[in-house]
Amino acid sequence: MTATKPTRMTIYLLAGVATSNSIFTECKIKLEKLFQSDGIEPTIHVIFPYGDASRSLVRQVLEVRSDLSNRLTAGRIGGRNALAKIKETFGGERMLLIGHSGGGAAAYQAAKMLHEQEQVEDFRIVQIGSPRTPIEPKLQNHVSYFHSINSFGKLNDPISRIGTWGGWSRDRFTMPRWNRMKYAPSYVEGIPMIGGHADYFRHTEDYSDQEAICNLDKTIDRMCSWLKGWV
């Protein structure tokens, strides 16, 4: 960390649908230790943009769908809920948003609205096992995306197949062609996981590989590697 960078950071952990209130407990503890070891004092908040597991699953899924578009008519329900919660605590310092599942879509929409309102400049977004939300080109370098893969390197998280980053591209001399990564985050990586969509933050022995590395440590390690140079 360079001396010119501020030493405080606000981190928001955003949950997806039908999520337990304890999903980020161990993640929060490890993030605090990691950032403090880098000389950064993090303030970490947990947000449930679609409510917790006590709410109707169908209603939550419909709300996530409203966040999977950049059309002006999109409802962005989770994004707006997250934005309201962020404004209660955000003080203008550097901001990191980490969203799991639908929480990744809500994280992007909330940050995008904050950026458009000129309330945040220095921020990063980490989407983990999220639906594919199209990212505006000017914000692509602010966003990374991680998904679970099996031992053969194949995607094994069905939620990561939902949505699209695709769009039509053309230049002066060619016919339009479909570019499946046109609106993708700047960085996309698969992480070998034990389990699947619900298991990115598991930290027990049952979710550890042959080298005794648990899913949570893998997730945090890949995320921190991407954040190097910014943190």
Coordinates of C-alpha atoms in Angstrom, one line a residue:
M1 CA 0.0 0.0 0.0
T2 CA 1.4 3.4 -1.0
A3 CA 1.5 6.3 1.5
T4 CA -0.7 8.4 -0.7
K5 CA -3.7 6.1 -0.4
P6 CA -6.3 6.6 2.4
T7 CA -6.2 4.1 5.2
R8 CA -9.9 3.7 5.6
M9 CA -12.3 1.7 3.4
T10 CA -16.0 0.8 3.6
I11 CA -16.8 -2.7 2.5
Y12 CA -20.3 -4.0 1.8
L13 CA -21.2 -7.7 1.6
L14 CA -24.4 -8.2 -0.4
A15 CA -26.4 -11.4 -0.1
G16 CA -28.5 -13.1 -2.8
V17 CA -31.9 -14.6 -2.4
A18 CA -33.1 -17.0 0.3
T19 CA -29.8 -16.4 2.2
S20 CA -29.0 -17.3 5.8
N21 CA -28.2 -14.3 8.1
S22 CA -24.9 -16.0 8.9
I23 CA -23.5 -16.4 5.4
F24 CA -20.8 -13.8 5.7
T25 CA -19.9 -14.3 9.4
E26 CA -16.5 -16.0 8.8
C27 CA -15.9 -14.0 5.6
K28 CA -16.2 -10.8 7.5
I29 CA -13.7 -11.9 10.2
K30 CA -11.1 -12.9 7.6
L31 CA -11.5 -9.7 5.5
E32 CA -11.0 -7.6 8.6
K33 CA -7.7 -9.4 9.5
L34 CA -6.5 -9.2 5.9
F35 CA -7.1 -5.5 5.4
Q36 CA -5.8 -4.6 8.8
S37 CA -2.6 -6.4 8.0
D38 CA -2.2 -4.1 4.9
G39 CA -2.6 -1.0 7.2
I40 CA -6.2 -0.4 6.2
E41 CA -9.0 -0.1 8.7
P42 CA -12.1 -1.5 7.1
T43 CA -15.7 -0.9 8.1
I44 CA -17.8 -3.8 7.0
H45 CA -21.5 -3.9 6.5
V46 CA -23.8 -6.8 5.5
I47 CA -26.8 -6.0 3.2
F48 CA -29.7 -8.2 2.2
P49 CA -31.0 -6.4 -0.9
Y50 CA -33.8 -8.9 -1.4
G51 CA -34.4 -9.7 2.2
D52 CA -33.4 -12.9 4.0
A53 CA -34.6 -16.5 3.9
S54 CA -37.8 -15.6 5.6
R55 CA -39.2 -13.7 2.5
S56 CA -41.0 -15.3 -0.4
L57 CA -38.4 -17.0 -2.7
V58 CA -40.6 -16.2 -5.8
R59 CA -40.8 -12.5 -4.9
Q60 CA -37.0 -12.4 -4.4
V61 CA -36.2 -14.0 -7.7
L62 CA -38.5 -11.6 -9.5
E63 CA -36.7 -8.7 -7.8
V64 CA -33.3 -10.1 -8.9
R65 CA -34.5 -10.1 -12.5
S66 CA -35.1 -6.3 -12.3
D67 CA -31.4 -5.9 -11.6
L68 CA -30.2 -7.8 -14.7
S69 CA -30.5 -5.0 -17.2
N70 CA -29.1 -1.6 -17.9
R71 CA -32.3 -0.4 -19.6
L72 CA -33.7 2.8 -18.3
T73 CA -37.0 1.1 -17.6
A74 CA -35.5 -1.6 -15.4
G75 CA -36.8 -1.6 -11.8
R76 CA -33.4 -2.4 -10.2
I77 CA -35.2 -3.3 -7.0
G78 CA -32.3 -4.9 -5.2
G79 CA -29.9 -2.1 -6.4
R80 CA -32.2 0.6 -5.0
N81 CA -32.6 -1.2 -1.7
A82 CA -28.8 -1.6 -1.5
L83 CA -28.3 2.0 -2.4
A84 CA -30.6 3.2 0.4
K85 CA -28.7 1.0 2.9
I86 CA -25.3 2.2 1.7
K87 CA -26.3 5.9 2.0
E88 CA -27.0 5.3 5.7
T89 CA -23.3 4.5 6.4
F90 CA -21.1 5.6 3.5
G91 CA -18.8 8.5 4.2
G92 CA -17.2 9.1 0.9
E93 CA -14.0 7.0 1.4
R94 CA -12.9 4.1 -0.9
M95 CA -15.7 1.5 -1.3
L96 CA -15.6 -2.2 -2.0
L97 CA -18.8 -4.1 -2.8
I98 CA -18.7 -7.9 -2.7
G99 CA -22.0 -9.5 -3.9
H100 CA -22.9 -13.2 -3.9
S101 CA -25.5 -14.5 -6.4
G102 CA -28.2 -11.8 -6.9
G103 CA -26.3 -9.6 -4.5
G104 CA -23.6 -9.2 -7.2
A105 CA -26.2 -7.7 -9.5
A106 CA -27.5 -5.4 -6.8
A107 CA -24.0 -4.4 -5.9
Y108 CA -23.3 -3.2 -9.5
Q109 CA -26.6 -1.4 -9.8
A110 CA -26.1 0.4 -6.4
A111 CA -22.5 1.4 -7.3
K112 CA -23.5 2.6 -10.7
M113 CA -26.2 4.8 -9.3
L114 CA -23.8 6.2 -6.7
H115 CA -21.3 6.9 -9.4
E116 CA -23.9 8.6 -11.6
Q117 CA -24.9 10.8 -8.6
E118 CA -21.1 11.7 -8.2
Q119 CA -21.2 10.3 -4.6
V120 CA -18.3 7.8 -5.1
E121 CA -15.3 7.8 -7.3
D122 CA -12.9 5.2 -5.9
F123 CA -14.7 1.9 -5.8
R124 CA -14.5 -1.8 -6.9
I125 CA -17.1 -4.4 -7.3
V126 CA -16.6 -8.2 -6.8
Q127 CA -19.4 -10.4 -8.2
I128 CA -19.3 -14.0 -6.9
G129 CA -21.5 -16.7 -8.4
S130 CA -23.8 -14.0 -9.8
P131 CA -26.1 -13.8 -12.8
R132 CA -24.5 -12.2 -15.7
T133 CA -25.3 -8.5 -15.5
P134 CA -24.2 -6.3 -18.4
I135 CA -21.6 -3.8 -17.3
E136 CA -21.3 -0.4 -18.9
P137 CA -18.0 0.0 -20.7
K138 CA -16.9 2.9 -18.6
L139 CA -17.3 0.8 -15.4
Q140 CA -15.9 -2.5 -16.6
N141 CA -12.5 -2.0 -15.1
H142 CA -14.2 -1.5 -11.7
V143 CA -15.8 -5.0 -11.8
S144 CA -14.5 -8.6 -11.4
Y145 CA -16.5 -11.8 -11.6
F146 CA -15.8 -15.2 -10.0
H147 CA -17.7 -18.4 -10.6
S148 CA -17.4 -22.0 -9.4
I149 CA -15.8 -24.7 -11.6
N150 CA -15.4 -28.5 -11.1
S151 CA -12.3 -30.6 -11.3
F152 CA -12.5 -30.6 -15.1
G153 CA -12.6 -26.8 -15.3
K154 CA -16.2 -26.7 -16.3
L155 CA -18.7 -24.2 -14.8
N156 CA -20.8 -25.9 -12.2
D157 CA -22.8 -23.0 -10.8
P158 CA -26.1 -22.8 -12.7
I159 CA -26.8 -19.2 -11.5
S160 CA -23.7 -18.1 -13.4
R161 CA -25.4 -19.1 -16.6
I162 CA -28.3 -16.8 -16.1
G163 CA -28.3 -13.5 -18.0
T164 CA -25.9 -12.3 -20.7
W165 CA -22.9 -10.0 -21.3
G166 CA -23.4 -10.2 -25.0
G167 CA -24.0 -7.4 -27.5
W168 CA -23.6 -6.7 -31.2
S169 CA -20.2 -5.3 -32.3
R170 CA -19.2 -3.9 -35.7
D171 CA -16.6 -1.7 -37.4
R172 CA -16.6 0.1 -40.7
F173 CA -15.5 -2.9 -42.7
T174 CA -17.4 -5.9 -41.3
M175 CA -20.9 -7.1 -40.8
P176 CA -22.2 -6.9 -37.2
R177 CA -21.2 -9.9 -35.1
W178 CA -22.3 -11.1 -31.7
N179 CA -19.7 -10.5 -29.0
R180 CA -20.6 -12.6 -26.0
M181 CA -18.2 -10.6 -23.7
K182 CA -19.0 -7.1 -24.9
Y183 CA -20.5 -6.0 -21.6
A184 CA -18.6 -8.4 -19.3
P185 CA -16.6 -7.3 -16.2
S186 CA -13.0 -6.6 -17.0
Y187 CA -11.9 -9.8 -15.1
V188 CA -13.6 -13.2 -15.1
E189 CA -12.2 -16.3 -13.4
G190 CA -13.4 -19.7 -12.4
I191 CA -12.5 -21.0 -9.0
P192 CA -12.3 -24.8 -8.3
M193 CA -14.9 -25.4 -5.5
I194 CA -16.2 -28.2 -3.4
G195 CA -19.9 -28.0 -4.0
G196 CA -21.5 -25.3 -6.0
H197 CA -23.5 -22.1 -5.9
A198 CA -24.3 -22.0 -2.2
D199 CA -20.7 -22.9 -1.1
Y200 CA -18.3 -20.1 -2.0
F201 CA -18.1 -19.0 1.7
R202 CA -17.9 -22.5 3.3
H203 CA -14.9 -22.9 5.5
T204 CA -15.2 -26.3 7.2
E205 CA -13.2 -29.4 6.5
D206 CA -16.0 -30.8 4.3
Y207 CA -15.4 -27.9 1.9
S208 CA -11.6 -28.2 1.8
D209 CA -9.6 -29.7 -1.0
Q210 CA -6.7 -32.2 -0.8
E211 CA -4.4 -29.4 0.2
A212 CA -6.7 -28.4 3.1
I213 CA -7.7 -25.1 1.4
C214 CA -11.3 -24.3 2.0
N215 CA -13.7 -22.6 -0.4
L216 CA -13.8 -19.4 1.5
D217 CA -10.0 -19.1 1.5
K218 CA -10.0 -19.7 -2.3
T219 CA -12.6 -17.1 -2.9
I220 CA -10.9 -14.4 -0.7
D221 CA -7.5 -15.3 -2.3
R222 CA -8.7 -14.8 -5.9
M223 CA -10.6 -11.6 -5.0
C224 CA -7.5 -10.1 -3.2
S225 CA -5.3 -11.0 -6.1
W226 CA -7.5 -9.0 -8.4
L227 CA -7.6 -6.1 -5.9
K228 CA -3.8 -5.8 -5.8
G229 CA -2.6 -2.4 -7.0
W230 CA -5.9 -0.8 -5.8
V231 CA -5.7 -1.8 -2.1

